[in-house]
C-alpha cells in the first residue's frame, strides 16, 4: 500500500524484470535475477502478473487468451492447454464465457480471464498491480473473491491495492511505501492497530 506515486508499481515490476533496478538483489524461488536474458526468461516463467488494465488480446477468444502462452512458451499441445484453461476458467467462475471475445465481457469478467491467463503458466508467485482499480464497484468484489480463494489455496501473492478491507483480511504482511522507499512492514493487525512509523499513522488517517 502507499500513496499515489510512492513506487508500488515500480517495485513489483522489478520482480519480473519489467523494470530495471540499480541497487539490491532480487531472488525468485532461489533464482537470482540477473541481466542474462535466459535468467529473466526463467524468472518470468515463475511469476504471473495481473495489471489494472486487463491487457487481454481483443482479437482472441477467452480460451485463446488463456492458452496462448502455455502453447507458445511452455510448448504444450493445444488439447492439454485447453483442458487446463477450462479448469482455470471454471475456477475463476467464467467457464461459460470461454468462446467469447474480451469486448463481450464485463470488466470484472475480463479481469478474471487475466487471472486465469496468468495462472495457466503455473507460476509460483502472482503479482497484482491494482487489479480492481479500473472496475466498477459492483465488479470489485467478484475479482477480490477470486484473489481471496487463490490466497487460501496457498499461492504466494504480492498485491498493490487500495482495498483496505481486503488487505487487512487476506495479507500476511502489509508493506507501506512512500517516495520509493519501504516505510514499514507488519502483519495486518499490527499495521492497522499499532503502526510504528509516524508516516504510517498519517497514511492510515487519510485512508480509514
Ligand atoms: N525506488 C525508486 N527510485 C527512484 N524512482 C522511483 C522509485 N520508485 C518509483 N520511482 C519513480 O516514481 C514514480 C512513481 O512510481 P510508481 O508509478 O511505481 O508509483 P505507484 O505507487 O505505483 O503510483 P500509483 O498508485 O499512482 O500507480 C515513477 O516515475 C517511478 O519511476
mmCIF file of C-alpha atoms and ligand atoms in Angstrom:
data_model
loop_
_atom_site.group_PDB
_atom_site.id
_atom_site.type_symbol
_atom_site.label_atom_id
_atom_site.label_comp_id
_atom_site.label_asym_id
_atom_site.label_seq_id
_atom_site.Cartn_x
_atom_site.Cartn_y
_atom_site.Cartn_z
ATOM 1 C CA UNK A 1 0.000 0.000 0.000
ATOM 2 C CA UNK A 2 1.062 3.609 -0.272
ATOM 3 C CA UNK A 3 0.099 6.974 -1.718
ATOM 4 C CA UNK A 4 -0.028 7.588 -5.443
ATOM 5 C CA UNK A 5 3.457 7.816 -6.924
ATOM 6 C CA UNK A 6 5.140 6.136 -3.973
ATOM 7 C CA UNK A 7 6.733 3.472 -6.169
ATOM 8 C CA UNK A 8 4.439 0.479 -5.622
ATOM 9 C CA UNK A 9 4.143 -0.446 -9.304
ATOM 10 C CA UNK A 10 7.815 0.169 -9.909
ATOM 11 C CA UNK A 11 8.690 -2.108 -7.008
ATOM 12 C CA UNK A 12 6.620 -5.099 -8.085
ATOM 13 C CA UNK A 13 7.574 -4.665 -11.734
ATOM 14 C CA UNK A 14 11.212 -5.234 -10.785
ATOM 15 C CA UNK A 15 10.305 -8.790 -9.689
ATOM 16 C CA UNK A 16 9.915 -9.981 -13.272
ATOM 17 C CA UNK A 17 12.307 -7.516 -14.900
ATOM 18 C CA UNK A 18 9.649 -5.296 -16.430
ATOM 19 C CA UNK A 19 11.537 -2.524 -14.660
ATOM 20 C CA UNK A 20 15.290 -2.285 -14.155
ATOM 21 C CA UNK A 21 16.781 -1.595 -10.750
ATOM 22 C CA UNK A 22 20.069 -0.142 -9.580
ATOM 23 C CA UNK A 23 20.568 -1.495 -6.088
ATOM 24 C CA UNK A 24 19.781 -4.593 -4.107
ATOM 25 C CA UNK A 25 19.154 -8.184 -5.066
ATOM 26 C CA UNK A 26 16.042 -9.974 -6.253
ATOM 27 C CA UNK A 27 15.653 -13.699 -5.876
ATOM 28 C CA UNK A 28 12.595 -15.630 -7.010
ATOM 29 C CA UNK A 29 12.298 -19.148 -5.652
ATOM 30 C CA UNK A 30 16.067 -19.487 -5.440
ATOM 31 C CA UNK A 31 16.804 -17.927 -8.848
ATOM 32 C CA UNK A 32 18.691 -14.635 -8.570
ATOM 33 C CA UNK A 33 17.563 -12.075 -11.145
ATOM 34 C CA UNK A 34 20.433 -11.002 -13.397
ATOM 35 C CA UNK A 35 20.606 -9.224 -16.736
ATOM 36 C CA UNK A 36 21.078 -12.520 -18.559
ATOM 37 C CA UNK A 37 18.062 -12.960 -20.848
ATOM 38 C CA UNK A 38 17.845 -16.700 -20.162
ATOM 39 C CA UNK A 39 17.720 -15.937 -16.482
ATOM 40 C CA UNK A 40 15.000 -13.326 -16.992
ATOM 41 C CA UNK A 41 13.004 -15.878 -19.000
ATOM 42 C CA UNK A 42 13.392 -18.443 -16.218
ATOM 43 C CA UNK A 43 12.105 -15.952 -13.655
ATOM 44 C CA UNK A 44 9.215 -14.801 -15.827
ATOM 45 C CA UNK A 45 8.042 -18.407 -16.066
ATOM 46 C CA UNK A 46 7.665 -18.434 -12.285
ATOM 47 C CA UNK A 47 5.993 -15.047 -11.942
ATOM 48 C CA UNK A 48 2.474 -14.345 -13.199
ATOM 49 C CA UNK A 49 1.210 -10.791 -13.420
ATOM 50 C CA UNK A 50 -2.209 -9.141 -13.468
ATOM 51 C CA UNK A 51 -2.470 -5.469 -14.360
ATOM 52 C CA UNK A 52 -5.007 -2.750 -13.661
ATOM 53 C CA UNK A 53 -5.914 -2.668 -17.360
ATOM 54 C CA UNK A 54 -6.532 -6.306 -18.137
ATOM 55 C CA UNK A 55 -4.309 -6.342 -21.249
ATOM 56 C CA UNK A 56 -6.156 -9.193 -22.947
ATOM 57 C CA UNK A 57 -5.762 -9.691 -26.695
ATOM 58 C CA UNK A 58 -9.022 -8.305 -28.102
ATOM 59 C CA UNK A 59 -8.909 -10.386 -31.300
ATOM 60 C CA UNK A 60 -8.583 -13.688 -29.422
ATOM 61 C CA UNK A 61 -11.321 -15.542 -27.570
ATOM 62 C CA UNK A 62 -11.133 -16.008 -23.824
ATOM 63 C CA UNK A 63 -9.923 -19.577 -24.342
ATOM 64 C CA UNK A 64 -7.281 -18.460 -26.850
ATOM 65 C CA UNK A 65 -6.071 -15.729 -24.478
ATOM 66 C CA UNK A 66 -5.589 -18.289 -21.727
ATOM 67 C CA UNK A 67 -3.946 -20.976 -23.886
ATOM 68 C CA UNK A 68 -1.619 -18.689 -25.851
ATOM 69 C CA UNK A 69 1.382 -18.745 -23.510
ATOM 70 C CA UNK A 70 1.116 -22.409 -22.498
ATOM 71 C CA UNK A 71 1.128 -23.358 -26.217
ATOM 72 C CA UNK A 72 3.850 -20.956 -27.382
ATOM 73 C CA UNK A 73 6.072 -20.662 -24.328
ATOM 74 C CA UNK A 74 5.518 -23.940 -22.468
ATOM 75 C CA UNK A 75 5.091 -25.813 -25.774
ATOM 76 C CA UNK A 76 2.044 -27.679 -24.525
ATOM 77 C CA UNK A 77 -0.175 -29.476 -27.013
ATOM 78 C CA UNK A 78 -3.326 -27.497 -27.799
ATOM 79 C CA UNK A 79 -5.564 -30.118 -26.217
ATOM 80 C CA UNK A 80 -3.688 -30.135 -22.913
ATOM 81 C CA UNK A 81 -3.546 -26.323 -22.838
ATOM 82 C CA UNK A 82 -7.303 -26.154 -23.440
ATOM 83 C CA UNK A 83 -8.073 -28.709 -20.744
ATOM 84 C CA UNK A 84 -6.048 -26.777 -18.197
ATOM 85 C CA UNK A 85 -7.542 -23.466 -19.393
ATOM 86 C CA UNK A 86 -11.094 -24.761 -18.970
ATOM 87 C CA UNK A 87 -10.307 -25.871 -15.423
ATOM 88 C CA UNK A 88 -8.930 -22.419 -14.666
ATOM 89 C CA UNK A 89 -11.907 -20.658 -16.224
ATOM 90 C CA UNK A 90 -14.138 -22.765 -14.024
ATOM 91 C CA UNK A 91 -12.021 -21.851 -11.000
ATOM 92 C CA UNK A 92 -12.460 -18.128 -11.667
ATOM 93 C CA UNK A 93 -16.170 -18.628 -12.415
ATOM 94 C CA UNK A 94 -16.361 -17.817 -16.138
ATOM 95 C CA UNK A 95 -16.329 -21.191 -17.841
ATOM 96 C CA UNK A 96 -19.367 -20.288 -19.931
ATOM 97 C CA UNK A 97 -17.522 -17.297 -21.431
ATOM 98 C CA UNK A 98 -14.729 -19.394 -22.962
ATOM 99 C CA UNK A 99 -15.692 -18.794 -26.598
ATOM 100 C CA UNK A 100 -16.430 -15.083 -26.244
ATOM 101 C CA UNK A 101 -14.114 -12.187 -27.035
ATOM 102 C CA UNK A 102 -12.892 -9.824 -24.281
ATOM 103 C CA UNK A 103 -15.017 -6.977 -25.673
ATOM 104 C CA UNK A 104 -18.147 -9.018 -24.956
ATOM 105 C CA UNK A 105 -17.328 -9.345 -21.246
ATOM 106 C CA UNK A 106 -17.719 -7.053 -18.256
ATOM 107 C CA UNK A 107 -14.610 -5.568 -16.630
ATOM 108 C CA UNK A 108 -14.825 -7.999 -13.740
ATOM 109 C CA UNK A 109 -15.067 -10.946 -16.115
ATOM 110 C CA UNK A 110 -12.123 -9.666 -18.168
ATOM 111 C CA UNK A 111 -10.010 -9.336 -15.063
ATOM 112 C CA UNK A 112 -10.885 -12.903 -14.103
ATOM 113 C CA UNK A 113 -9.747 -14.020 -17.570
ATOM 114 C CA UNK A 114 -6.492 -12.162 -16.937
ATOM 115 C CA UNK A 115 -6.072 -14.043 -13.658
ATOM 116 C CA UNK A 116 -6.773 -17.388 -15.376
ATOM 117 C CA UNK A 117 -4.305 -16.474 -18.108
ATOM 118 C CA UNK A 118 -1.569 -15.777 -15.562
ATOM 119 C CA UNK A 119 -2.358 -18.989 -13.661
ATOM 120 C CA UNK A 120 -2.170 -21.016 -16.881
ATOM 121 C CA UNK A 121 1.601 -20.614 -16.800
ATOM 122 C CA UNK A 122 1.624 -22.319 -13.389
ATOM 123 C CA UNK A 123 3.501 -19.524 -11.664
ATOM 124 C CA UNK A 124 4.953 -19.789 -8.176
ATOM 125 C CA UNK A 125 4.240 -16.119 -7.479
ATOM 126 C CA UNK A 126 1.429 -13.880 -8.668
ATOM 127 C CA UNK A 127 1.847 -10.117 -8.897
ATOM 128 C CA UNK A 128 -1.259 -7.931 -8.923
ATOM 129 C CA UNK A 129 -0.958 -4.239 -9.703
ATOM 130 C CA UNK A 130 -4.164 -2.537 -8.554
ATOM 131 C CA UNK A 131 -6.285 -5.286 -10.127
ATOM 132 C CA UNK A 132 -9.607 -3.726 -9.124
ATOM 133 C CA UNK A 133 -8.880 -0.033 -9.677
ATOM 134 C CA UNK A 134 -10.333 0.050 -13.193
ATOM 135 C CA UNK A 135 -13.525 -1.763 -12.205
ATOM 136 C CA UNK A 136 -16.994 -0.517 -11.370
ATOM 137 C CA UNK A 137 -17.705 -1.022 -7.652
ATOM 138 C CA UNK A 138 -20.065 -3.948 -8.168
ATOM 139 C CA UNK A 139 -17.359 -5.879 -10.026
ATOM 140 C CA UNK A 140 -14.615 -5.311 -7.500
ATOM 141 C CA UNK A 141 -15.991 -7.990 -5.242
ATOM 142 C CA UNK A 142 -16.034 -10.807 -7.796
ATOM 143 C CA UNK A 143 -12.347 -10.216 -8.534
ATOM 144 C CA UNK A 144 -11.401 -9.937 -4.853
ATOM 145 C CA UNK A 145 -13.280 -13.210 -4.199
ATOM 146 C CA UNK A 146 -11.131 -14.978 -6.788
ATOM 147 C CA UNK A 147 -7.963 -13.488 -5.269
ATOM 148 C CA UNK A 148 -9.100 -14.449 -1.787
ATOM 149 C CA UNK A 149 -9.575 -18.071 -2.811
ATOM 150 C CA UNK A 150 -6.212 -18.039 -4.580
ATOM 151 C CA UNK A 151 -4.553 -16.820 -1.385
ATOM 152 C CA UNK A 152 -6.334 -19.527 0.597
ATOM 153 C CA UNK A 153 -5.026 -22.145 -1.811
ATOM 154 C CA UNK A 154 -1.527 -21.131 -0.740
ATOM 155 C CA UNK A 155 -0.430 -19.056 -3.733
ATOM 156 C CA UNK A 156 2.277 -16.512 -2.941
ATOM 157 C CA UNK A 157 0.908 -13.140 -3.990
ATOM 158 C CA UNK A 158 2.240 -9.602 -3.996
ATOM 159 C CA UNK A 159 -0.669 -7.223 -4.370
ATOM 160 C CA UNK A 160 -0.681 -3.469 -4.848
ATOM 161 C CA UNK A 161 -4.090 -2.408 -3.670
ATOM 162 C CA UNK A 162 -6.185 0.390 -2.249
ATOM 163 C CA UNK A 163 -8.718 -2.151 -0.962
ATOM 164 C CA UNK A 164 -8.047 -1.765 2.746
ATOM 165 C CA UNK A 165 -10.550 -4.394 3.922
ATOM 166 C CA UNK A 166 -9.166 -6.956 1.517
ATOM 167 C CA UNK A 167 -5.567 -6.270 2.533
ATOM 168 C CA UNK A 168 -6.454 -6.466 6.193
ATOM 169 C CA UNK A 169 -8.251 -9.772 5.756
ATOM 170 C CA UNK A 170 -6.011 -11.580 3.284
ATOM 171 C CA UNK A 171 -2.444 -10.329 3.690
ATOM 172 C CA UNK A 172 0.199 -11.998 5.808
ATOM 173 C CA UNK A 173 2.170 -8.793 5.679
ATOM 174 C CA UNK A 174 1.386 -5.237 4.699
ATOM 175 C CA UNK A 175 4.135 -3.046 3.318
ATOM 176 C CA UNK A 176 3.784 0.723 3.246
ATOM 177 C CA UNK A 177 5.750 2.540 0.575
ATOM 178 C CA UNK A 178 6.451 6.227 0.272
ATOM 179 C CA UNK A 179 8.794 8.176 -2.035
ATOM 180 C CA UNK A 180 10.261 4.992 -3.496
ATOM 181 C CA UNK A 181 11.106 3.637 -0.025
ATOM 182 C CA UNK A 182 9.685 0.903 2.136
ATOM 183 C CA UNK A 183 8.434 2.741 5.237
ATOM 184 C CA UNK A 184 7.043 -0.051 7.384
ATOM 185 C CA UNK A 185 6.055 -3.683 7.068
ATOM 186 C CA UNK A 186 3.996 -5.657 9.538
ATOM 187 C CA UNK A 187 1.217 -8.212 9.842
ATOM 188 C CA UNK A 188 -2.170 -6.546 9.209
ATOM 189 C CA UNK A 189 -3.283 -6.347 12.823
ATOM 190 C CA UNK A 190 -0.085 -4.656 13.915
ATOM 191 C CA UNK A 191 -0.004 -2.444 10.823
ATOM 192 C CA UNK A 192 -3.518 -1.105 11.307
ATOM 193 C CA UNK A 193 -3.742 -1.061 15.091
ATOM 194 C CA UNK A 194 -0.242 -0.352 16.239
ATOM 195 C CA UNK A 195 1.841 1.212 13.458
ATOM 196 C CA UNK A 196 5.372 2.139 14.445
ATOM 197 C CA UNK A 197 6.052 4.925 11.981
ATOM 198 C CA UNK A 198 4.514 8.376 12.003
ATOM 199 C CA UNK A 199 4.240 8.173 8.202
ATOM 200 C CA UNK A 200 2.111 5.045 8.519
ATOM 201 C CA UNK A 201 -0.182 6.729 11.056
ATOM 202 C CA UNK A 202 -0.625 9.664 8.696
ATOM 203 C CA UNK A 203 -1.387 7.359 5.751
ATOM 204 C CA UNK A 204 -3.919 5.400 7.785
ATOM 205 C CA UNK A 205 -5.636 8.561 8.992
ATOM 206 C CA UNK A 206 -6.073 9.554 5.343
ATOM 207 C CA UNK A 207 -7.500 6.266 4.116
ATOM 208 C CA UNK A 208 -9.560 4.990 7.050
HETATM 209 N N1 LIG B 1 12.874 3.450 -5.777
HETATM 210 C C1 LIG B 1 12.714 4.419 -6.666
HETATM 211 N N2 LIG B 1 13.713 5.219 -7.001
HETATM 212 C C2 LIG B 1 13.557 6.192 -7.924
HETATM 213 N N3 LIG B 1 12.420 6.456 -8.576
HETATM 214 C C3 LIG B 1 11.373 5.697 -8.276
HETATM 215 C C4 LIG B 1 11.456 4.638 -7.313
HETATM 216 N N4 LIG B 1 10.243 4.056 -7.231
HETATM 217 C C5 LIG B 1 9.444 4.724 -8.091
HETATM 218 N N5 LIG B 1 10.117 5.692 -8.713
HETATM 219 C C6 LIG B 1 9.534 6.624 -9.698
HETATM 220 O O1 LIG B 1 8.403 7.245 -9.079
HETATM 221 C C7 LIG B 1 7.315 7.378 -9.994
HETATM 222 C C8 LIG B 1 6.046 6.758 -9.447
HETATM 223 O O2 LIG B 1 6.231 5.365 -9.256
HETATM 224 P P1 LIG B 1 5.070 4.294 -9.400
HETATM 225 O O3 LIG B 1 4.257 4.531 -10.619
HETATM 226 O O4 LIG B 1 5.713 2.965 -9.218
HETATM 227 O O5 LIG B 1 4.171 4.657 -8.129
HETATM 228 P P2 LIG B 1 2.826 3.990 -7.624
HETATM 229 O O6 LIG B 1 2.916 3.965 -6.140
HETATM 230 O O7 LIG B 1 2.604 2.693 -8.289
HETATM 231 O O8 LIG B 1 1.761 5.047 -8.062
HETATM 232 P P3 LIG B 1 0.190 4.877 -8.484
HETATM 233 O O9 LIG B 1 -0.535 4.426 -7.241
HETATM 234 O O10 LIG B 1 -0.186 6.265 -8.903
HETATM 235 O O11 LIG B 1 0.162 3.868 -9.593
HETATM 236 C C9 LIG B 1 7.785 6.732 -11.298
HETATM 237 O O12 LIG B 1 8.168 7.759 -12.176
HETATM 238 C C10 LIG B 1 8.977 5.879 -10.895
HETATM 239 O O13 LIG B 1 9.927 5.783 -11.938
#
